[in-house]
mmCIF file of C-alpha atoms in Angstrom:
data_model
loop_
_atom_site.group_PDB
_atom_site.id
_atom_site.type_symbol
_atom_site.label_atom_id
_atom_site.label_comp_id
_atom_site.label_asym_id
_atom_site.label_seq_id
_atom_site.Cartn_x
_atom_site.Cartn_y
_atom_site.Cartn_z
ATOM 1 C CA UNK O 1 0.193 -10.088 7.539
ATOM 2 C CA UNK O 2 -3.698 -10.142 8.085
ATOM 3 C CA UNK O 3 -5.664 -8.956 4.862
ATOM 4 C CA UNK O 4 -8.355 -7.146 7.433
ATOM 5 C CA UNK O 5 -7.293 -3.656 5.680
ATOM 6 C CA UNK O 6 -8.133 -4.957 2.278
ATOM 7 C CA UNK O 7 -11.548 -6.411 3.600
ATOM 8 C CA UNK O 8 -12.079 -3.250 5.611
ATOM 9 C CA UNK O 9 -11.642 -1.236 2.059
ATOM 10 C CA UNK O 10 -14.086 -3.473 0.215
ATOM 11 C CA UNK O 11 -16.737 -3.198 3.220
ATOM 12 C CA UNK O 12 -16.639 0.565 3.139
ATOM 13 C CA UNK O 13 -17.277 0.450 -0.536
ATOM 14 C CA UNK O 14 -20.227 -1.815 -0.144
ATOM 15 C CA UNK O 15 -22.106 -0.108 2.569
ATOM 16 C CA UNK O 16 -20.860 3.575 1.332
ATOM 17 C CA UNK O 17 -20.627 3.323 -2.438
ATOM 18 C CA UNK O 18 -17.410 5.041 -2.488
ATOM 19 C CA UNK O 19 -14.253 4.407 -4.191
ATOM 20 C CA UNK O 20 -12.180 1.249 -3.036
ATOM 21 C CA UNK O 21 -9.111 2.132 -1.070
ATOM 22 C CA UNK O 22 -6.292 -0.187 -0.960
ATOM 23 C CA UNK O 23 -7.302 -2.120 -3.847
ATOM 24 C CA UNK O 24 -5.476 -0.572 -6.696
ATOM 25 C CA UNK O 25 -3.099 -3.030 -8.138
ATOM 26 C CA UNK O 26 -1.494 -3.662 -11.591
ATOM 27 C CA UNK O 27 -1.620 -7.464 -11.212
ATOM 28 C CA UNK O 28 -4.950 -9.509 -11.590
ATOM 29 C CA UNK O 29 -3.378 -12.808 -11.984
ATOM 30 C CA UNK O 30 -3.849 -15.920 -10.183
ATOM 31 C CA UNK O 31 -3.037 -15.726 -6.469
ATOM 32 C CA UNK O 32 0.404 -16.087 -5.168
ATOM 33 C CA UNK O 33 1.862 -16.240 -8.653
ATOM 34 C CA UNK O 34 0.818 -19.946 -9.206
ATOM 35 C CA UNK O 35 -1.958 -21.855 -10.361
ATOM 36 C CA UNK O 36 -5.014 -22.451 -8.102
ATOM 37 C CA UNK O 37 -5.353 -25.677 -6.658
ATOM 38 C CA UNK O 38 -1.417 -26.523 -6.752
ATOM 39 C CA UNK O 39 1.475 -25.343 -4.664
ATOM 40 C CA UNK O 40 5.090 -26.117 -5.870
ATOM 41 C CA UNK O 41 3.254 -29.011 -8.002
ATOM 42 C CA UNK O 42 1.175 -30.460 -5.305
ATOM 43 C CA UNK O 43 -2.600 -31.077 -6.274
ATOM 44 C CA UNK O 44 -5.502 -29.782 -4.473
ATOM 45 C CA UNK O 45 -6.108 -30.661 -0.851
ATOM 46 C CA UNK O 46 -2.574 -32.246 -0.684
ATOM 47 C CA UNK O 47 -0.581 -29.360 0.860
ATOM 48 C CA UNK O 48 1.306 -30.301 3.861
ATOM 49 C CA UNK O 49 -0.303 -29.047 7.144
ATOM 50 C CA UNK O 50 1.495 -26.488 9.249
ATOM 51 C CA UNK O 51 3.770 -28.076 11.783
ATOM 52 C CA UNK O 52 2.300 -28.747 15.456
ATOM 53 C CA UNK O 53 2.685 -25.591 17.537
ATOM 54 C CA UNK O 54 3.108 -23.160 14.464
ATOM 55 C CA UNK O 55 0.002 -21.412 15.106
ATOM 56 C CA UNK O 56 0.156 -21.329 19.036
ATOM 57 C CA UNK O 57 -1.477 -18.393 20.407
ATOM 58 C CA UNK O 58 0.722 -15.081 21.016
ATOM 59 C CA UNK O 59 0.209 -12.501 23.562
ATOM 60 C CA UNK O 60 -1.212 -9.084 22.618
ATOM 61 C CA UNK O 61 2.090 -7.555 23.221
ATOM 62 C CA UNK O 62 3.734 -10.004 20.748
ATOM 63 C CA UNK O 63 0.690 -9.462 18.164
ATOM 64 C CA UNK O 64 1.458 -5.558 18.490
ATOM 65 C CA UNK O 65 5.299 -5.910 18.221
ATOM 66 C CA UNK O 66 4.669 -8.246 15.211
ATOM 67 C CA UNK O 67 2.298 -5.626 13.566
ATOM 68 C CA UNK O 68 4.593 -2.711 13.910
ATOM 69 C CA UNK O 69 7.455 -4.855 12.480
ATOM 70 C CA UNK O 70 5.318 -5.466 9.460
ATOM 71 C CA UNK O 71 3.849 -1.988 8.861
ATOM 72 C CA UNK O 72 7.328 -0.559 9.324
ATOM 73 C CA UNK O 73 9.199 -3.199 7.187
ATOM 74 C CA UNK O 74 7.771 -5.512 4.535
ATOM 75 C CA UNK O 75 4.193 -4.070 4.472
ATOM 76 C CA UNK O 76 5.276 -0.444 5.005
ATOM 77 C CA UNK O 77 4.202 0.637 1.225
ATOM 78 C CA UNK O 78 0.605 -1.051 1.525
ATOM 79 C CA UNK O 79 -0.005 0.213 4.924
ATOM 80 C CA UNK O 80 0.835 3.731 4.015
ATOM 81 C CA UNK O 81 -1.319 3.575 1.009
ATOM 82 C CA UNK O 82 -4.328 2.051 2.873
ATOM 83 C CA UNK O 83 -3.819 4.530 5.600
ATOM 84 C CA UNK O 84 -3.913 7.467 3.151
ATOM 85 C CA UNK O 85 -6.919 5.930 1.512
ATOM 86 C CA UNK O 86 -8.843 6.228 4.525
ATOM 87 C CA UNK O 87 -7.636 9.406 5.460
ATOM 88 C CA UNK O 88 -8.595 10.677 2.083
ATOM 89 C CA UNK O 89 -12.041 9.130 2.527
ATOM 90 C CA UNK O 90 -12.762 10.852 5.789
ATOM 91 C CA UNK O 91 -11.370 14.116 4.547
ATOM 92 C CA UNK O 92 -13.980 13.949 1.709
ATOM 93 C CA UNK O 93 -16.691 13.199 4.071
ATOM 94 C CA UNK O 94 -15.500 16.221 6.385
ATOM 95 C CA UNK O 95 -15.405 18.543 3.483
ATOM 96 C CA UNK O 96 -19.037 17.426 2.474
ATOM 97 C CA UNK O 97 -20.181 18.226 5.661
ATOM 98 C CA UNK O 98 -18.473 21.800 5.875
ATOM 99 C CA UNK O 99 -19.865 22.368 2.415
ATOM 100 C CA UNK O 100 -23.220 21.653 3.756
ATOM 101 C CA UNK O 101 -22.945 23.759 6.762
ATOM 102 C CA UNK O 102 -21.807 26.667 4.636
ATOM 103 C CA UNK O 103 -24.962 26.218 2.532
ATOM 104 C CA UNK O 104 -27.229 26.376 5.500
ATOM 105 C CA UNK O 105 -25.290 29.090 7.221
ATOM 106 C CA UNK O 106 -27.163 31.967 5.423
ATOM 107 C CA UNK O 107 -30.539 30.617 6.715
ATOM 108 C CA UNK O 108 -28.919 30.388 10.387
ATOM 109 C CA UNK O 109 -27.731 33.920 10.127
ATOM 110 C CA UNK O 110 -31.037 35.117 9.075
ATOM 111 C CA UNK O 111 -33.178 33.113 11.785
ATOM 112 C CA UNK O 112 -30.500 34.274 14.262
ATOM 113 C CA UNK O 113 -31.145 37.996 13.274
ATOM 114 C CA UNK O 114 -34.764 37.300 13.532
ATOM 115 C CA UNK O 115 -34.589 36.023 17.099
ATOM 116 C CA UNK O 116 -31.850 38.041 18.537
ATOM 117 C CA UNK O 117 -29.393 35.392 18.602
ATOM 118 C CA UNK O 118 -26.391 37.323 18.371
ATOM 119 C CA UNK O 119 -23.592 34.619 18.857
ATOM 120 C CA UNK O 120 -25.224 32.191 16.224
ATOM 121 C CA UNK O 121 -25.559 29.326 18.941
ATOM 122 C CA UNK O 122 -27.710 26.704 17.076
ATOM 123 C CA UNK O 123 -28.915 25.470 20.490
ATOM 124 C CA UNK O 124 -30.158 29.021 21.530
ATOM 125 C CA UNK O 125 -31.759 29.573 17.866
ATOM 126 C CA UNK O 126 -33.627 26.193 18.192
ATOM 127 C CA UNK O 127 -35.035 27.346 21.765
ATOM 128 C CA UNK O 128 -35.950 30.548 20.609
ATOM 129 C CA UNK O 129 -37.921 28.829 17.482
ATOM 130 C CA UNK O 130 -39.450 26.362 19.771
ATOM 131 C CA UNK O 131 -40.838 29.231 21.972
ATOM 132 C CA UNK O 132 -42.338 31.249 19.070
ATOM 133 C CA UNK O 133 -45.797 30.486 19.520
ATOM 134 C CA UNK O 134 -46.871 32.587 16.690
ATOM 135 C CA UNK O 135 -44.777 30.416 14.364
ATOM 136 C CA UNK O 136 -46.610 27.129 15.687
ATOM 137 C CA UNK O 137 -50.098 28.437 16.108
ATOM 138 C CA UNK O 138 -51.354 28.483 12.624
ATOM 139 C CA UNK O 139 -50.158 24.910 11.840
ATOM 140 C CA UNK O 140 -51.766 23.804 15.478
ATOM 141 C CA UNK O 141 -55.103 25.015 14.303
ATOM 142 C CA UNK O 142 -54.645 23.440 10.773
ATOM 143 C CA UNK O 143 -54.059 19.957 12.836
ATOM 144 C CA UNK O 144 -56.969 20.589 15.294
ATOM 145 C CA UNK O 145 -54.905 20.636 18.301
ATOM 146 C CA UNK O 146 -53.884 23.398 21.052
ATOM 147 C CA UNK O 147 -50.566 24.994 20.811
ATOM 148 C CA UNK O 148 -48.979 22.910 23.640
ATOM 149 C CA UNK O 149 -50.223 19.535 22.335
ATOM 150 C CA UNK O 150 -49.119 20.398 18.825
ATOM 151 C CA UNK O 151 -45.739 21.601 19.726
ATOM 152 C CA UNK O 152 -45.208 18.324 21.907
ATOM 153 C CA UNK O 153 -46.290 16.125 18.841
ATOM 154 C CA UNK O 154 -43.663 18.028 16.763
ATOM 155 C CA UNK O 155 -40.832 17.277 19.319
ATOM 156 C CA UNK O 156 -41.756 13.770 19.467
ATOM 157 C CA UNK O 157 -41.712 13.274 15.821
ATOM 158 C CA UNK O 158 -38.272 15.014 15.682
ATOM 159 C CA UNK O 159 -37.133 12.747 18.361
ATOM 160 C CA UNK O 160 -38.270 9.414 16.444
ATOM 161 C CA UNK O 161 -36.615 10.708 13.325
ATOM 162 C CA UNK O 162 -33.250 11.207 15.394
ATOM 163 C CA UNK O 163 -33.778 7.617 17.077
ATOM 164 C CA UNK O 164 -34.280 6.104 13.594
ATOM 165 C CA UNK O 165 -31.432 7.735 12.133
ATOM 166 C CA UNK O 166 -29.199 6.118 15.006
ATOM 167 C CA UNK O 167 -30.645 2.789 14.558
ATOM 168 C CA UNK O 168 -29.786 2.862 11.008
ATOM 169 C CA UNK O 169 -26.272 3.895 11.645
ATOM 170 C CA UNK O 170 -26.023 1.192 14.270
ATOM 171 C CA UNK O 171 -27.663 -1.396 11.994
ATOM 172 C CA UNK O 172 -25.037 -0.623 9.054
ATOM 173 C CA UNK O 173 -22.105 -0.880 11.772
ATOM 174 C CA UNK O 174 -23.462 -4.224 13.076
ATOM 175 C CA UNK O 175 -23.813 -5.549 9.158
ATOM 176 C CA UNK O 176 -20.102 -4.466 8.576
ATOM 177 C CA UNK O 177 -18.993 -6.264 11.666
ATOM 178 C CA UNK O 178 -20.778 -9.416 10.493
ATOM 179 C CA UNK O 179 -19.599 -9.244 6.985
ATOM 180 C CA UNK O 180 -16.009 -8.633 8.089
ATOM 181 C CA UNK O 181 -15.937 -11.539 10.232
ATOM 182 C CA UNK O 182 -17.691 -13.757 7.620
ATOM 183 C CA UNK O 183 -15.309 -12.812 5.012
ATOM 184 C CA UNK O 184 -12.305 -13.559 7.443
ATOM 185 C CA UNK O 185 -13.765 -17.023 8.129
ATOM 186 C CA UNK O 186 -14.257 -17.554 4.242
ATOM 187 C CA UNK O 187 -10.643 -16.588 3.548
ATOM 188 C CA UNK O 188 -9.382 -19.242 6.286
ATOM 189 C CA UNK O 189 -11.547 -21.910 4.587
ATOM 190 C CA UNK O 190 -10.452 -20.993 0.958
ATOM 191 C CA UNK O 191 -6.668 -21.418 2.124
ATOM 192 C CA UNK O 192 -7.531 -24.847 3.361
ATOM 193 C CA UNK O 193 -8.801 -25.610 0.064
ATOM 194 C CA UNK O 194 -6.257 -23.740 -2.006
ATOM 195 C CA UNK O 195 -3.097 -23.285 -0.255
ATOM 196 C CA UNK O 196 -1.864 -20.376 -2.670
ATOM 197 C CA UNK O 197 -5.042 -18.403 -2.149
ATOM 198 C CA UNK O 198 -3.908 -14.741 -1.504
ATOM 199 C CA UNK O 199 -6.435 -12.210 -0.671
ATOM 200 C CA UNK O 200 -4.733 -9.231 -1.132
ATOM 201 C CA UNK O 201 -3.638 -10.198 -4.826
ATOM 202 C CA UNK O 202 -7.333 -11.030 -5.394
ATOM 203 C CA UNK O 203 -8.321 -7.575 -4.221
ATOM 204 C CA UNK O 204 -6.481 -6.095 -7.295
ATOM 205 C CA UNK O 205 -8.943 -7.691 -9.421
ATOM 206 C CA UNK O 206 -12.211 -5.614 -10.089
ATOM 207 C CA UNK O 207 -14.299 -8.633 -11.016
ATOM 208 C CA UNK O 208 -13.384 -10.335 -7.910
ATOM 209 C CA UNK O 209 -13.920 -7.306 -5.657
ATOM 210 C CA UNK O 210 -17.280 -6.528 -7.439
ATOM 211 C CA UNK O 211 -18.957 -10.095 -6.972
ATOM 212 C CA UNK O 212 -17.770 -10.001 -3.267
ATOM 213 C CA UNK O 213 -19.139 -6.720 -2.453
ATOM 214 C CA UNK O 214 -22.416 -7.905 -4.290
ATOM 215 C CA UNK O 215 -22.642 -10.454 -1.431
ATOM 216 C CA UNK O 216 -21.469 -13.687 -3.250
ATOM 217 C CA UNK O 217 -19.530 -16.222 -1.167
ATOM 218 C CA UNK O 218 -15.783 -15.820 -1.544
ATOM 219 C CA UNK O 219 -15.002 -19.459 -2.505
ATOM 220 C CA UNK O 220 -17.662 -19.037 -5.402
ATOM 221 C CA UNK O 221 -16.332 -15.781 -6.371
ATOM 222 C CA UNK O 222 -12.716 -17.210 -6.584
ATOM 223 C CA UNK O 223 -13.667 -20.476 -8.307
ATOM 224 C CA UNK O 224 -15.656 -18.309 -10.908
ATOM 225 C CA UNK O 225 -12.819 -15.993 -11.642
ATOM 226 C CA UNK O 226 -10.183 -18.716 -11.786
ATOM 227 C CA UNK O 227 -12.507 -21.805 -13.426
ATOM 228 C CA UNK O 228 -10.155 -22.708 -16.134
ATOM 229 C CA UNK O 229 -7.034 -22.702 -13.964
ATOM 230 C CA UNK O 230 -8.695 -24.825 -11.629
ATOM 231 C CA UNK O 231 -9.610 -27.304 -14.101
ATOM 232 C CA UNK O 232 -6.157 -27.547 -15.389
ATOM 233 C CA UNK O 233 -5.038 -28.241 -12.084
ATOM 234 C CA UNK O 234 -7.557 -31.109 -11.524
ATOM 235 C CA UNK O 235 -6.600 -32.668 -14.474
ATOM 236 C CA UNK O 236 -3.002 -32.376 -13.785
ATOM 237 C CA UNK O 237 -3.602 -34.064 -10.258
ATOM 238 C CA UNK O 238 -5.698 -37.027 -11.604
ATOM 239 C CA UNK O 239 -3.143 -37.769 -14.260
ATOM 240 C CA UNK O 240 -0.506 -37.867 -11.652
ATOM 241 C CA UNK O 241 -2.715 -40.028 -9.274
ATOM 242 C CA UNK O 242 -3.547 -42.570 -12.110
ATOM 243 C CA UNK O 243 0.086 -42.764 -13.250
ATOM 244 C CA UNK O 244 1.026 -43.444 -9.648
ATOM 245 C CA UNK O 245 -1.898 -46.131 -9.183
ATOM 246 C CA UNK O 246 -0.532 -47.875 -12.273
ATOM 247 C CA UNK O 247 3.012 -47.850 -11.110
ATOM 248 C CA UNK O 248 2.173 -48.903 -7.452
ATOM 249 C CA UNK O 249 0.080 -51.960 -8.699
ATOM 250 C CA UNK O 250 3.039 -53.125 -10.871
ATOM 251 C CA UNK O 251 5.570 -52.736 -8.149
ATOM 252 C CA UNK O 252 3.253 -54.469 -5.583
ATOM 253 C CA UNK O 253 3.114 -57.553 -7.862
ATOM 254 C CA UNK O 254 6.622 -57.530 -8.237
ATOM 255 C CA UNK O 255 6.443 -57.223 -12.008
ATOM 256 C CA UNK O 256 8.050 -55.007 -14.664
ATOM 257 C CA UNK O 257 6.604 -53.717 -17.897
ATOM 258 C CA UNK O 258 8.125 -55.182 -21.172
ATOM 259 C CA UNK O 259 10.576 -52.922 -22.934
ATOM 260 C CA UNK O 260 8.837 -53.757 -26.188
ATOM 261 C CA UNK O 261 8.828 -57.392 -26.318
ATOM 262 C CA UNK O 262 7.294 -59.538 -29.082
ATOM 263 C CA UNK O 263 3.668 -59.312 -29.603
ATOM 264 C CA UNK O 264 3.105 -56.655 -26.648
ATOM 265 C CA UNK O 265 0.711 -53.674 -27.865
ATOM 266 C CA UNK O 266 0.191 -50.257 -26.804
ATOM 267 C CA UNK O 267 -2.741 -48.730 -25.217
ATOM 268 C CA UNK O 268 -3.892 -44.896 -25.426
ATOM 269 C CA UNK O 269 -6.383 -43.789 -23.025
ATOM 270 C CA UNK O 270 -8.090 -40.903 -24.770
ATOM 271 C CA UNK O 271 -11.176 -40.479 -22.514
ATOM 272 C CA UNK O 272 -11.145 -37.822 -19.507
ATOM 273 C CA UNK O 273 -8.404 -39.373 -17.202
ATOM 274 C CA UNK O 274 -10.054 -37.529 -14.316
ATOM 275 C CA UNK O 275 -13.276 -39.545 -14.865
ATOM 276 C CA UNK O 276 -11.777 -43.059 -14.731
ATOM 277 C CA UNK O 277 -13.228 -45.394 -12.293
ATOM 278 C CA UNK O 278 -11.173 -47.469 -9.799
ATOM 279 C CA UNK O 279 -11.945 -50.525 -11.850
ATOM 280 C CA UNK O 280 -10.675 -49.016 -15.025
ATOM 281 C CA UNK O 281 -7.440 -47.959 -13.264
ATOM 282 C CA UNK O 282 -6.977 -51.334 -12.093
ATOM 283 C CA UNK O 283 -7.546 -52.757 -15.592
ATOM 284 C CA UNK O 284 -4.945 -50.450 -16.869
ATOM 285 C CA UNK O 285 -2.463 -51.830 -14.203
ATOM 286 C CA UNK O 286 -3.202 -55.307 -15.397
ATOM 287 C CA UNK O 287 -2.458 -54.794 -18.878
ATOM 288 C CA UNK O 288 0.598 -52.887 -17.993
ATOM 289 C CA UNK O 289 1.575 -55.811 -15.907
ATOM 290 C CA UNK O 290 1.524 -57.842 -18.985
ATOM 291 C CA UNK O 291 3.791 -55.618 -20.883
ATOM 292 C CA UNK O 292 1.458 -53.347 -22.686
ATOM 293 C CA UNK O 293 2.459 -49.758 -22.806
ATOM 294 C CA UNK O 294 -0.257 -47.264 -21.225
ATOM 295 C CA UNK O 295 -0.322 -43.712 -22.613
ATOM 296 C CA UNK O 296 -2.534 -41.371 -20.908
ATOM 297 C CA UNK O 297 -4.172 -38.461 -22.659
ATOM 298 C CA UNK O 298 -5.890 -35.270 -21.478
#
């Protein structure tokens, strides 16, 4: 299932500053329940590629059917939780607007009484205020303008404020869409590097969410959060590659290491195995060929 709902919740937090919906979770462990950089013991980058045609494009009807099956089946709880979170957010926003309107209602009633607007129609009230020349005359004189010019200037300034507010909302929407697209692309790239990467699991980690919302690239965030696990995975992968290189070299020469023959000595490699050069690995292979026992250490 796409992680778009989890991304959207983080995105709403980033631009609104609200509480993150759909991010609650009791598990902040490494993604997929495994170690980053490995998948069933496979080292980083060695996960088998999907079979040809597995990612074939599906029709909108098929995708819609798949989505309905997911939200009513395996992911029903997550979908319900996320939907409820969005409903709660919108309810809070609506409640805030209602409280703001209630706070202004007294002023609206007072002005409606002053200008004879009995039904409380705000558009009628606005027209009555704009037509009240006595209200504008003093301000027009202070500004050094005639009444008609002053009222026209005030109307233009009000329209400019409205347009700026609309532009700001449009810009925020555009930034949100761009961020969502960037996160989705970064998620795909991360899954290519770390096949066990699970964005939904990571979104339960407050540190991951905080850095992502701050604008850090998803890969940097993931590697910072899981640095120790990634290092362990790399060491294990290098050890496995080195051991395989030694074994392959011996087999290629048709030789067999000695089972403790006379005079053969063991060799312990104590330096960082992932820093071994190709020449060093070949030297280890030659020594193993002569019957020496090679022991690799972390």
